[in-house]
Tab-separated table of C-alpha atoms in Angstrom:
chain	number	residue	atom	x	y	z
A	1	MET	CA	26.442	-3.458	1.663
A	2	LYS	CA	26.962	-3.097	-2.076
A	3	PHE	CA	25.202	-5.336	-4.612
A	4	SER	CA	28.630	-6.302	-5.941
A	5	GLU	CA	29.306	-8.033	-2.610
A	6	LEU	CA	26.378	-10.423	-3.133
A	7	SER	CA	26.602	-13.585	-5.215
A	8	LEU	CA	24.874	-12.022	-8.233
A	9	ASN	CA	26.116	-12.738	-11.747
A	10	ASP	CA	27.536	-10.187	-14.167
A	11	GLN	CA	24.286	-9.822	-16.137
A	12	VAL	CA	22.372	-8.760	-13.039
A	13	LEU	CA	25.174	-6.482	-11.865
A	14	ASP	CA	25.366	-4.840	-15.309
A	15	ALA	CA	21.644	-4.064	-15.139
A	16	LEU	CA	22.034	-2.641	-11.632
A	17	GLU	CA	24.949	-0.492	-12.736
A	18	ALA	CA	22.955	0.829	-15.707
A	19	MET	CA	20.116	1.727	-13.325
A	20	ARG	CA	22.601	3.264	-10.856
A	21	PHE	CA	21.747	0.834	-8.082
A	22	GLU	CA	24.767	0.443	-5.796
A	23	GLU	CA	23.822	0.017	-2.151
A	24	CYS	CA	21.455	-2.679	-0.892
A	25	THR	CA	18.583	-1.773	1.378
A	26	PRO	CA	18.343	-3.883	4.566
A	27	ILE	CA	15.598	-6.109	3.160
A	28	GLN	CA	17.641	-6.739	0.018
A	29	GLU	CA	20.801	-7.498	1.974
A	30	LYS	CA	19.006	-10.056	4.141
A	31	SER	CA	16.668	-11.625	1.572
A	32	ILE	CA	18.771	-12.002	-1.582
A	33	PRO	CA	21.272	-14.534	-0.148
A	34	ILE	CA	18.436	-16.694	1.237
A	35	ILE	CA	16.590	-16.727	-2.091
A	36	LEU	CA	19.819	-17.519	-3.958
A	37	GLU	CA	20.264	-20.515	-1.630
A	38	GLY	CA	16.887	-21.834	-2.808
A	39	ARG	CA	15.138	-21.660	0.553
A	40	ASP	CA	11.517	-20.666	1.040
A	41	LEU	CA	11.235	-17.249	2.648
A	42	ILE	CA	8.747	-15.135	4.523
A	43	ALA	CA	9.852	-11.521	4.771
A	44	VAL	CA	8.141	-8.724	6.659
A	45	ALA	CA	8.961	-5.346	5.169
A	46	GLN	CA	6.930	-2.258	4.457
A	47	THR	CA	6.419	-0.596	1.111
A	48	GLY	CA	9.287	1.663	0.102
A	49	THR	CA	12.013	-0.600	1.524
A	50	GLY	CA	13.085	-2.055	-1.830
A	51	LYS	CA	11.330	-5.396	-1.501
A	52	THR	CA	10.555	-5.738	-5.228
A	53	ALA	CA	14.256	-5.855	-6.057
A	54	ALA	CA	14.787	-8.127	-3.057
A	55	TYR	CA	12.955	-10.958	-4.826
A	56	LEU	CA	13.301	-10.044	-8.514
A	57	LEU	CA	17.106	-9.834	-8.536
A	58	PRO	CA	17.858	-13.317	-7.145
A	59	ILE	CA	15.118	-14.906	-9.277
A	60	LEU	CA	16.479	-13.223	-12.421
A	61	ASN	CA	19.943	-14.370	-11.382
A	62	LYS	CA	18.707	-17.971	-11.274
A	63	LEU	CA	16.767	-17.736	-14.547
A	64	SER	CA	19.628	-16.113	-16.457
A	65	GLU	CA	21.974	-18.954	-15.561
A	66	GLY	CA	19.875	-21.407	-17.573
A	67	GLY	CA	18.585	-24.843	-16.687
A	68	HIS	CA	14.926	-23.827	-16.887
A	69	PRO	CA	12.547	-24.922	-19.681
A	70	GLU	CA	12.301	-22.295	-22.415
A	71	ASP	CA	8.656	-22.948	-23.275
A	72	ALA	CA	7.310	-22.922	-19.713
A	73	ILE	CA	6.217	-20.440	-17.060
A	74	ASN	CA	9.085	-20.539	-14.585
A	75	CYS	CA	8.079	-17.907	-12.047
A	76	ILE	CA	4.801	-16.395	-10.861
A	77	VAL	CA	4.673	-13.131	-8.931
A	78	MET	CA	1.276	-12.477	-7.341
A	79	SER	CA	0.221	-8.870	-6.764
A	80	PRO	CA	-2.911	-7.574	-4.988
A	81	THR	CA	-3.578	-4.728	-7.457
A	82	ARG	CA	-3.158	-3.865	-11.114
A	83	GLU	CA	-1.125	-0.807	-10.228
A	84	LEU	CA	1.419	-2.807	-8.255
A	85	ALA	CA	1.556	-5.476	-10.986
A	86	GLN	CA	2.359	-2.761	-13.529
A	87	GLN	CA	5.053	-1.320	-11.283
A	88	ILE	CA	6.670	-4.735	-10.752
A	89	ASP	CA	6.564	-5.294	-14.514
A	90	GLN	CA	8.342	-1.971	-15.098
A	91	GLN	CA	11.098	-2.904	-12.648
A	92	MET	CA	11.294	-6.317	-14.260
A	93	GLU	CA	11.992	-4.697	-17.625
A	94	GLY	CA	14.849	-2.663	-16.174
A	95	PHE	CA	16.474	-5.459	-14.197
A	96	SER	CA	16.253	-7.991	-17.057
A	97	TYR	CA	17.576	-5.644	-19.738
A	98	PHE	CA	20.805	-7.605	-20.237
A	99	MET	CA	19.212	-11.033	-19.805
A	100	PRO	CA	17.299	-13.392	-22.084
A	101	VAL	CA	14.350	-13.480	-19.677
A	102	SER	CA	10.779	-12.842	-20.821
A	103	SER	CA	7.862	-11.590	-18.730
A	104	VAL	CA	4.177	-10.761	-19.015
A	105	ALA	CA	1.900	-8.791	-16.696
A	106	VAL	CA	-1.555	-10.314	-16.228
A	107	TYR	CA	-4.203	-8.067	-14.681
A	108	GLY	CA	-7.824	-7.108	-15.163
A	109	GLY	CA	-9.363	-4.588	-17.502
A	110	ASN	CA	-11.998	-4.397	-20.184
A	111	ASP	CA	-9.568	-4.350	-23.077
A	112	GLY	CA	-9.998	-7.473	-25.206
A	113	ILE	CA	-6.682	-6.835	-26.955
A	114	LEU	CA	-4.944	-6.788	-23.573
A	115	PHE	CA	-6.524	-10.130	-22.664
A	116	GLU	CA	-5.277	-11.676	-25.904
A	117	GLN	CA	-1.771	-10.339	-25.285
A	118	GLN	CA	-1.823	-11.892	-21.846
A	119	LYS	CA	-3.106	-15.175	-23.277
A	120	LYS	CA	-0.260	-15.239	-25.807
A	121	GLY	CA	2.361	-14.668	-23.130
A	122	LEU	CA	0.872	-17.376	-20.921
A	123	THR	CA	0.573	-19.987	-23.662
A	124	LEU	CA	4.075	-19.387	-25.071
A	125	GLY	CA	5.547	-19.719	-21.595
A	126	ALA	CA	6.871	-16.375	-20.380
A	127	ASP	CA	9.645	-16.898	-17.845
A	128	VAL	CA	8.025	-14.573	-15.315
A	129	VAL	CA	4.283	-13.965	-14.991
A	130	ILE	CA	3.277	-10.991	-12.817
A	131	ALA	CA	-0.411	-11.395	-12.053
A	132	THR	CA	-3.351	-10.367	-9.932
A	133	PRO	CA	-5.182	-13.406	-8.519
A	134	GLY	CA	-8.529	-12.871	-10.225
A	135	ARG	CA	-7.163	-12.399	-13.721
A	136	LEU	CA	-4.776	-15.362	-13.474
A	137	ILE	CA	-7.666	-17.588	-12.386
A	138	ALA	CA	-9.713	-16.292	-15.326
A	139	HIS	CA	-6.982	-17.497	-17.702
A	140	LEU	CA	-6.537	-20.764	-15.784
A	141	SER	CA	-10.253	-21.516	-16.057
A	142	LEU	CA	-10.031	-21.409	-19.864
A	143	GLY	CA	-7.638	-24.346	-19.831
A	144	TYR	CA	-4.585	-23.103	-21.749
A	145	VAL	CA	-2.299	-22.154	-18.832
A	146	ASP	CA	0.192	-24.747	-17.611
A	147	LEU	CA	1.722	-24.019	-14.211
A	148	SER	CA	3.127	-27.515	-13.676
A	149	ARG	CA	6.747	-26.449	-14.275
A	150	VAL	CA	6.785	-23.273	-12.152
A	151	SER	CA	9.967	-23.145	-10.066
A	152	TYR	CA	9.320	-19.917	-8.143
A	153	PHE	CA	6.077	-18.684	-6.580
A	154	ILE	CA	6.160	-15.192	-5.042
A	155	LEU	CA	3.428	-13.404	-3.088
A	156	ASP	CA	3.988	-9.647	-2.862
A	157	GLU	CA	2.024	-7.692	-0.232
A	158	ALA	CA	0.470	-10.933	0.993
A	159	ASP	CA	-1.343	-9.221	3.864
A	160	ARG	CA	-3.050	-6.852	1.454
A	161	MET	CA	-4.128	-9.759	-0.745
A	162	LEU	CA	-5.756	-11.442	2.232
A	163	ASP	CA	-7.391	-8.159	3.293
A	164	MET	CA	-8.887	-7.962	-0.201
A	165	GLY	CA	-10.345	-11.477	0.120
A	166	PHE	CA	-7.930	-13.386	-2.146
A	167	PHE	CA	-7.138	-16.287	0.208
A	168	ASP	CA	-9.295	-18.806	-1.695
A	169	ASP	CA	-7.957	-17.545	-5.039
A	170	ILE	CA	-4.380	-18.005	-3.879
A	171	MET	CA	-5.087	-21.527	-2.662
A	172	GLN	CA	-6.785	-22.337	-5.981
A	173	ILE	CA	-3.675	-21.171	-7.862
A	174	VAL	CA	-1.412	-23.181	-5.532
A	175	LYS	CA	-3.274	-26.368	-6.561
A	176	HIS	CA	-1.951	-25.873	-10.108
A	177	LEU	CA	1.660	-25.551	-8.947
A	178	PRO	CA	4.162	-28.364	-8.474
A	179	LYS	CA	4.984	-29.305	-4.888
A	180	GLU	CA	8.688	-28.943	-5.617
A	181	ARG	CA	9.084	-25.187	-5.916
A	182	GLN	CA	10.553	-22.230	-4.072
A	183	THR	CA	7.893	-20.081	-2.418
A	184	ILE	CA	8.557	-16.529	-1.251
A	185	MET	CA	6.168	-14.292	0.692
A	186	PHE	CA	6.554	-10.582	1.336
A	187	SER	CA	4.170	-8.872	3.721
A	188	ALA	CA	4.082	-5.499	5.457
A	189	THR	CA	2.622	-7.074	8.594
A	190	MET	CA	2.492	-10.526	10.184
A	191	PRO	CA	-1.033	-11.122	11.500
A	192	ALA	CA	-2.235	-14.634	12.359
A	193	LYS	CA	-3.840	-15.137	8.937
A	194	ILE	CA	-0.495	-14.495	7.198
A	195	GLN	CA	1.219	-16.965	9.508
A	196	GLN	CA	-1.506	-19.491	8.693
A	197	LEU	CA	-0.993	-18.990	4.954
A	198	ALA	CA	2.768	-19.316	5.373
A	199	ASN	CA	2.357	-22.571	7.274
A	200	THR	CA	0.140	-23.889	4.467
A	201	ILE	CA	2.179	-23.079	1.352
A	202	LEU	CA	5.798	-22.633	2.536
A	203	HIS	CA	8.236	-25.425	3.406
A	204	ASP	CA	10.641	-24.811	6.289
A	205	PRO	CA	10.941	-21.104	5.435
A	206	ALA	CA	13.627	-18.708	6.545
A	207	GLU	CA	12.231	-15.552	8.155
A	208	VAL	CA	13.378	-11.986	7.671
A	209	LYS	CA	11.664	-9.378	9.791
A	210	LEU	CA	12.593	-5.743	9.674
A	211	ALA	CA	11.530	-3.729	12.686
A	212	VAL	CA	8.216	-1.953	12.145
A	213	SER	CA	9.469	1.237	10.608
A	214	ARG	CA	8.560	4.692	11.710
A	215	PRO	CA	8.063	7.408	9.110
A	216	ALA	CA	11.237	8.809	7.606
A	217	ASP	CA	12.789	11.620	9.628
A	218	LYS	CA	12.698	13.805	6.505
A	219	ILE	CA	8.881	13.879	6.637
A	220	ILE	CA	7.591	16.962	8.418
A	221	GLN	CA	4.449	15.801	10.240
A	222	ALA	CA	1.746	18.110	11.527
A	223	ALA	CA	-1.996	18.074	12.171
A	224	TYR	CA	-5.007	20.343	12.185
A	225	VAL	CA	-7.502	19.696	14.976
A	226	CYS	CA	-10.817	20.770	13.471
A	227	TYR	CA	-14.496	20.113	12.975
A	228	GLU	CA	-15.431	17.994	9.970
A	229	ASN	CA	-16.993	20.969	8.163
A	230	GLN	CA	-13.723	22.937	8.469
A	231	LYS	CA	-11.583	20.443	6.511
A	232	LEU	CA	-12.297	21.833	3.046
A	233	GLY	CA	-11.660	25.325	4.359
A	234	ILE	CA	-8.187	24.243	5.481
A	235	ILE	CA	-7.415	22.976	1.985
A	236	ARG	CA	-8.695	26.220	0.470
A	237	SER	CA	-6.427	28.160	2.807
A	238	LEU	CA	-3.413	25.941	2.037
A	239	PHE	CA	-3.741	26.345	-1.713
A	240	ASP	CA	-5.116	29.873	-1.841
A	241	GLU	CA	-1.853	31.644	-2.628
A	242	GLN	CA	0.297	28.890	-4.097
A	243	THR	CA	-0.638	26.387	-6.766
A	244	PRO	CA	-0.228	22.909	-5.277
A	245	GLU	CA	2.229	20.526	-6.861
A	246	ARG	CA	2.427	16.746	-6.354
A	247	VAL	CA	-0.160	16.365	-3.590
A	248	ILE	CA	-1.971	13.182	-2.536
A	249	ILE	CA	-5.073	13.553	-0.362
A	250	PHE	CA	-6.165	10.307	1.297
A	251	ALA	CA	-9.792	9.804	2.264
A	252	SER	CA	-11.365	6.888	4.098
A	253	SER	CA	-13.848	5.715	1.453
A	254	LYS	CA	-14.517	5.999	-2.255
A	255	LEU	CA	-17.645	8.063	-1.491
A	256	LYS	CA	-15.545	10.543	0.489
A	257	VAL	CA	-12.964	10.634	-2.327
A	258	LYS	CA	-15.685	11.575	-4.810
A	259	GLU	CA	-17.082	14.276	-2.510
A	260	VAL	CA	-13.687	15.823	-1.797
A	261	ALA	CA	-12.580	15.716	-5.438
A	262	LYS	CA	-15.819	17.407	-6.518
A	263	ALA	CA	-15.417	20.146	-3.907
A	264	LEU	CA	-11.792	20.789	-4.913
A	265	LYS	CA	-12.738	21.020	-8.584
A	266	LEU	CA	-15.239	23.713	-7.624
A	267	MET	CA	-12.274	25.573	-6.098
A	268	LYS	CA	-10.718	25.479	-9.604
A	269	LEU	CA	-7.977	23.114	-8.461
A	270	ASN	CA	-6.461	20.614	-10.874
A	271	VAL	CA	-7.671	17.354	-9.340
A	272	GLY	CA	-7.768	13.663	-10.200
A	273	GLU	CA	-9.419	10.909	-8.186
A	274	MET	CA	-8.464	7.277	-7.654
A	275	HIS	CA	-10.808	4.628	-6.254
A	276	SER	CA	-12.181	1.182	-7.039
A	277	ASP	CA	-15.229	2.428	-8.973
A	278	LEU	CA	-13.020	3.591	-11.833
A	279	GLU	CA	-12.410	1.340	-14.810
A	280	GLN	CA	-8.858	0.150	-15.314
A	281	ALA	CA	-8.275	2.475	-18.275
A	282	GLN	CA	-9.500	5.445	-16.223
A	283	ARG	CA	-7.208	4.611	-13.309
A	284	GLU	CA	-4.212	4.276	-15.598
A	285	GLU	CA	-5.026	7.591	-17.252
A	286	VAL	CA	-5.362	9.405	-13.900
A	287	MET	CA	-2.073	7.982	-12.643
A	288	HIS	CA	-0.339	8.850	-15.919
A	289	GLU	CA	-1.604	12.441	-15.763
A	290	PHE	CA	-0.516	12.747	-12.132
A	291	LYS	CA	2.962	11.377	-12.780
A	292	ALA	CA	3.312	13.687	-15.804
A	293	GLY	CA	2.384	16.719	-13.690
A	294	ARG	CA	-0.801	17.540	-15.597
A	295	VAL	CA	-2.823	16.721	-12.461
A	296	ASN	CA	-1.540	18.462	-9.321
A	297	ILE	CA	-3.715	16.836	-6.663
A	298	LEU	CA	-4.670	13.167	-6.463
A	299	VAL	CA	-7.552	12.331	-4.103
A	300	ALA	CA	-7.443	8.641	-3.316
A	301	THR	CA	-8.437	5.776	-1.093
A	302	ASP	CA	-5.739	3.572	0.403
A	303	ILE	CA	-5.537	1.734	-2.924
A	304	VAL	CA	-2.526	3.961	-3.702
A	305	ALA	CA	-1.075	4.015	-0.196
A	306	ARG	CA	0.934	0.899	-0.984
A	307	GLY	CA	2.867	-0.127	-4.017
A	308	ILE	CA	2.741	3.017	-6.161
A	309	ASP	CA	6.231	4.354	-6.731
A	310	ILE	CA	6.182	8.132	-7.237
A	311	ASP	CA	9.329	9.725	-5.907
A	312	ASP	CA	8.594	13.441	-5.815
A	313	ILE	CA	5.364	13.782	-3.830
A	314	ARG	CA	5.642	17.103	-1.996
A	315	LEU	CA	2.664	16.861	0.314
A	316	VAL	CA	0.412	14.133	1.694
A	317	ILE	CA	-2.850	15.114	3.379
A	318	ASN	CA	-4.846	12.675	5.481
A	319	TYR	CA	-8.320	14.102	5.023
A	320	ASP	CA	-9.470	11.441	7.471
A	321	VAL	CA	-7.370	9.896	10.227
A	322	PRO	CA	-6.284	6.402	9.121
A	323	HIS	CA	-7.794	3.505	11.034
A	324	ASP	CA	-4.478	2.210	12.311
A	325	SER	CA	-0.882	3.283	12.695
A	326	GLU	CA	0.453	1.106	9.881
A	327	ASP	CA	-1.957	2.701	7.419
A	328	TYR	CA	-0.698	6.089	8.601
A	329	VAL	CA	2.914	5.086	7.978
A	330	HIS	CA	2.034	3.716	4.520
A	331	ARG	CA	0.128	6.861	3.565
A	332	ILE	CA	2.684	9.443	4.599
A	333	GLY	CA	5.458	7.239	3.244
A	334	ARG	CA	4.410	8.391	-0.229
A	335	THR	CA	6.374	11.582	0.425
A	336	ALA	CA	10.058	12.239	1.247
A	337	ARG	CA	11.251	9.473	-1.070
A	338	ALA	CA	14.457	9.322	-3.120
A	339	ASN	CA	16.203	11.833	-0.821
A	340	ASN	CA	13.443	14.416	-1.255
A	341	ASP	CA	11.820	16.276	1.620
A	342	GLY	CA	8.106	16.085	2.223
A	343	VAL	CA	5.238	17.227	4.419
A	344	ALA	CA	2.393	15.143	5.861
A	345	LEU	CA	-0.690	16.871	7.272
A	346	THR	CA	-3.574	15.137	9.036
A	347	PHE	CA	-7.029	16.613	9.622
A	348	VAL	CA	-8.409	15.403	12.968
A	349	ASN	CA	-12.069	15.936	13.809
A	350	GLU	CA	-13.601	15.291	17.243
A	351	LYS	CA	-14.493	11.646	16.595
A	352	GLU	CA	-11.055	10.894	15.162
A	353	GLN	CA	-9.037	12.185	18.120
A	354	GLY	CA	-8.812	8.778	19.806
A	355	ARG	CA	-7.416	7.146	16.666
A	356	PHE	CA	-4.951	9.973	16.168
A	357	LYS	CA	-3.743	9.675	19.761
A	358	GLN	CA	-3.069	5.969	19.122
A	359	ILE	CA	-0.927	6.966	16.132
A	360	GLU	CA	0.997	9.432	18.301
A	361	ASN	CA	1.535	6.686	20.871
A	362	PHE	CA	2.835	4.374	18.145
A	363	LEU	CA	5.229	7.058	16.898
A	364	GLU	CA	6.228	7.781	20.506
A	365	LYS	CA	5.920	11.487	19.930
A	366	GLU	CA	3.356	14.248	19.852
A	367	ILE	CA	2.637	15.539	16.374
A	368	TYR	CA	2.663	19.319	16.109
A	369	LYS	CA	-0.830	20.881	15.931
A	370	ILE	CA	-1.193	23.839	13.557
A	371	ALA	CA	-3.653	26.587	14.500
A	372	LEU	CA	-6.625	26.912	12.177
A	373	PRO	CA	-6.812	29.945	9.890
A	374	GLU	CA	-8.763	32.675	11.707
A	375	GLU	CA	-11.492	32.805	9.080
A	376	LEU	CA	-12.492	29.210	9.895
A	377	GLY	CA	-13.460	30.046	13.474
A	378	GLU	CA	-12.760	28.134	16.683
A	379	ALA	CA	-11.293	24.637	16.659
A	380	PRO	CA	-12.278	21.874	19.074
A	381	GLU	CA	-9.903	21.179	21.937
A	382	TYR	CA	-7.533	18.281	21.372
A	383	SER	CA	-8.599	16.089	24.256
A	384	PRO	CA	-8.971	12.512	22.990
A	385	ARG	CA	-10.399	10.927	26.158
A	386	ASN	CA	-12.896	13.705	26.806
A	387	ASN	CA	-14.050	13.716	23.211
A	388	ASP	CA	-14.424	9.928	23.221
A	389	GLY	CA	-16.667	10.212	26.238
A	390	LYS	CA	-18.638	13.012	24.620
A	391	ASN	CA	-19.153	10.918	21.521
A	392	ARG	CA	-20.378	7.969	23.594
A	393	ARG	CA	-22.993	10.145	25.292
A	394	ASN	CA	-24.127	11.543	21.953
A	395	ALA	CA	-24.391	8.035	20.536
A	396	ARG	CA	-26.897	7.141	23.270
A	397	GLY	CA	-29.088	10.062	22.317
A	398	LYS	CA	-29.713	13.480	23.770
A	399	GLY	CA	-30.923	13.595	27.343
A	400	ASN	CA	-29.611	10.138	28.203
A	401	GLY	CA	-27.256	10.238	31.145
A	402	ARG	CA	-25.873	13.139	33.136
A	403	LYS	CA	-22.438	14.655	32.998
A	404	ASN	CA	-21.744	13.846	36.631
A	405	ASN	CA	-23.362	10.429	36.635
A	406	LYS	CA	-20.572	8.060	37.663
A	407	SER	CA	-22.794	5.045	38.192
A	408	GLY	CA	-22.819	2.008	35.979
A	409	SER	CA	-21.417	-1.454	36.369
A	410	ASN	CA	-18.227	-2.747	34.850
A	411	GLU	CA	-20.375	-4.907	32.606
A	412	GLN	CA	-22.081	-1.820	31.229
A	413	LYS	CA	-18.739	-0.138	30.626
A	414	ARG	CA	-17.434	-3.195	28.811
A	415	GLY	CA	-20.632	-3.267	26.781
A	416	ASN	CA	-20.136	0.352	25.781
A	417	ALA	CA	-16.532	-0.371	24.802
A	418	SER	CA	-17.714	-3.282	22.698
A	419	LYS	CA	-20.256	-1.063	20.962
A	420	ARG	CA	-17.565	1.501	20.214
A	421	LYS	CA	-15.302	-1.177	18.812
A	422	ASN	CA	-18.043	-2.566	16.610
A	423	GLY	CA	-19.004	0.896	15.533
A	424	ASN	CA	-15.459	1.631	14.472
A	425	ALA	CA	-15.316	-1.607	12.534
A	426	SER	CA	-18.535	-0.735	10.736
A	427	GLU	CA	-17.187	2.680	9.874
A	428	LYS	CA	-14.011	1.114	8.500
A	429	ASN	CA	-15.971	-1.233	6.281
């Protein structure tokens, strides 16, 4: 469907034409008419499906038609991270180019000038406020922010906000909002806690659920089965003859990101790192350098797996196997965007084979395994069940149990499974 077939006014359509937006994505086609009707909405759609435009366009359509107070905050868009808030703000600028609609992005940082700019926008009544929960509450606590005339309240990546512990913050913000408002939630997944939040803050919502997407067919997926100490050697081999360009390497923790980035710098590779220990100014600088091509490789935690819009990523490397299939889809979805091709490689050590097999089961296909470079030596066999059992024996300590010992009650087996589950959860945290 084309945008011109939707009930959008000429100002919105002019902006879309200037930005060369013609065809709706499925989430836009289904969501925009509902939002234009004024109904509350909960939409389940993954990053990269065009969800930002799915809520910004109908809201801008409503605001540009008038009837809203000029000196008030009319819409709040909540974002889990500064990076996503900045991206939404950039799209807001493009979409509202032909409209008399003002906006301000409100997110954390140590810049006092930035805080004052945000304060000015909030007190003068910007039409649209794009905010992270913590920073908006900081402004609210100082007493100069009036949310009593907000008409539209939007939660983007609601599941991620709850994962980051923002439930109480969101509910605190909701207390400042009028009961008569339109509330819109976008989430990549629909766990019970999202349903609970929806039941609390939405009124008779319409639901739009896109099928859980698989990675784009254009993404070439492959894996290296290896020992943990062979992973850096694989990277050295990959980049030995050709200078890497537009590569994101995902690691499971900020400590691992720091270790990998340090090792790659010793290989004389042009590397930046992105994790939560960096100050806001540092993160913005790293992302700017990466987008500009002055940094070739970005080593990052999942903080950039969602919501960062970089179209020409050539290669994504999962240095560690993601903890679940959705994280895998989000990570490798950074490549093969905007009609580009892309490659996604995953390094799978012995302990990670079970998780990787679950991802293969989710994708309903076996991911091609690339042979290790000869200089790295032998690779472990890809045998997820056997390796899981091996890891369980090792976890009990050397000398405990025999290979052929088949005894043990069902209760013991369930206990071992519980220990594994808890161990995985601890590792994830």
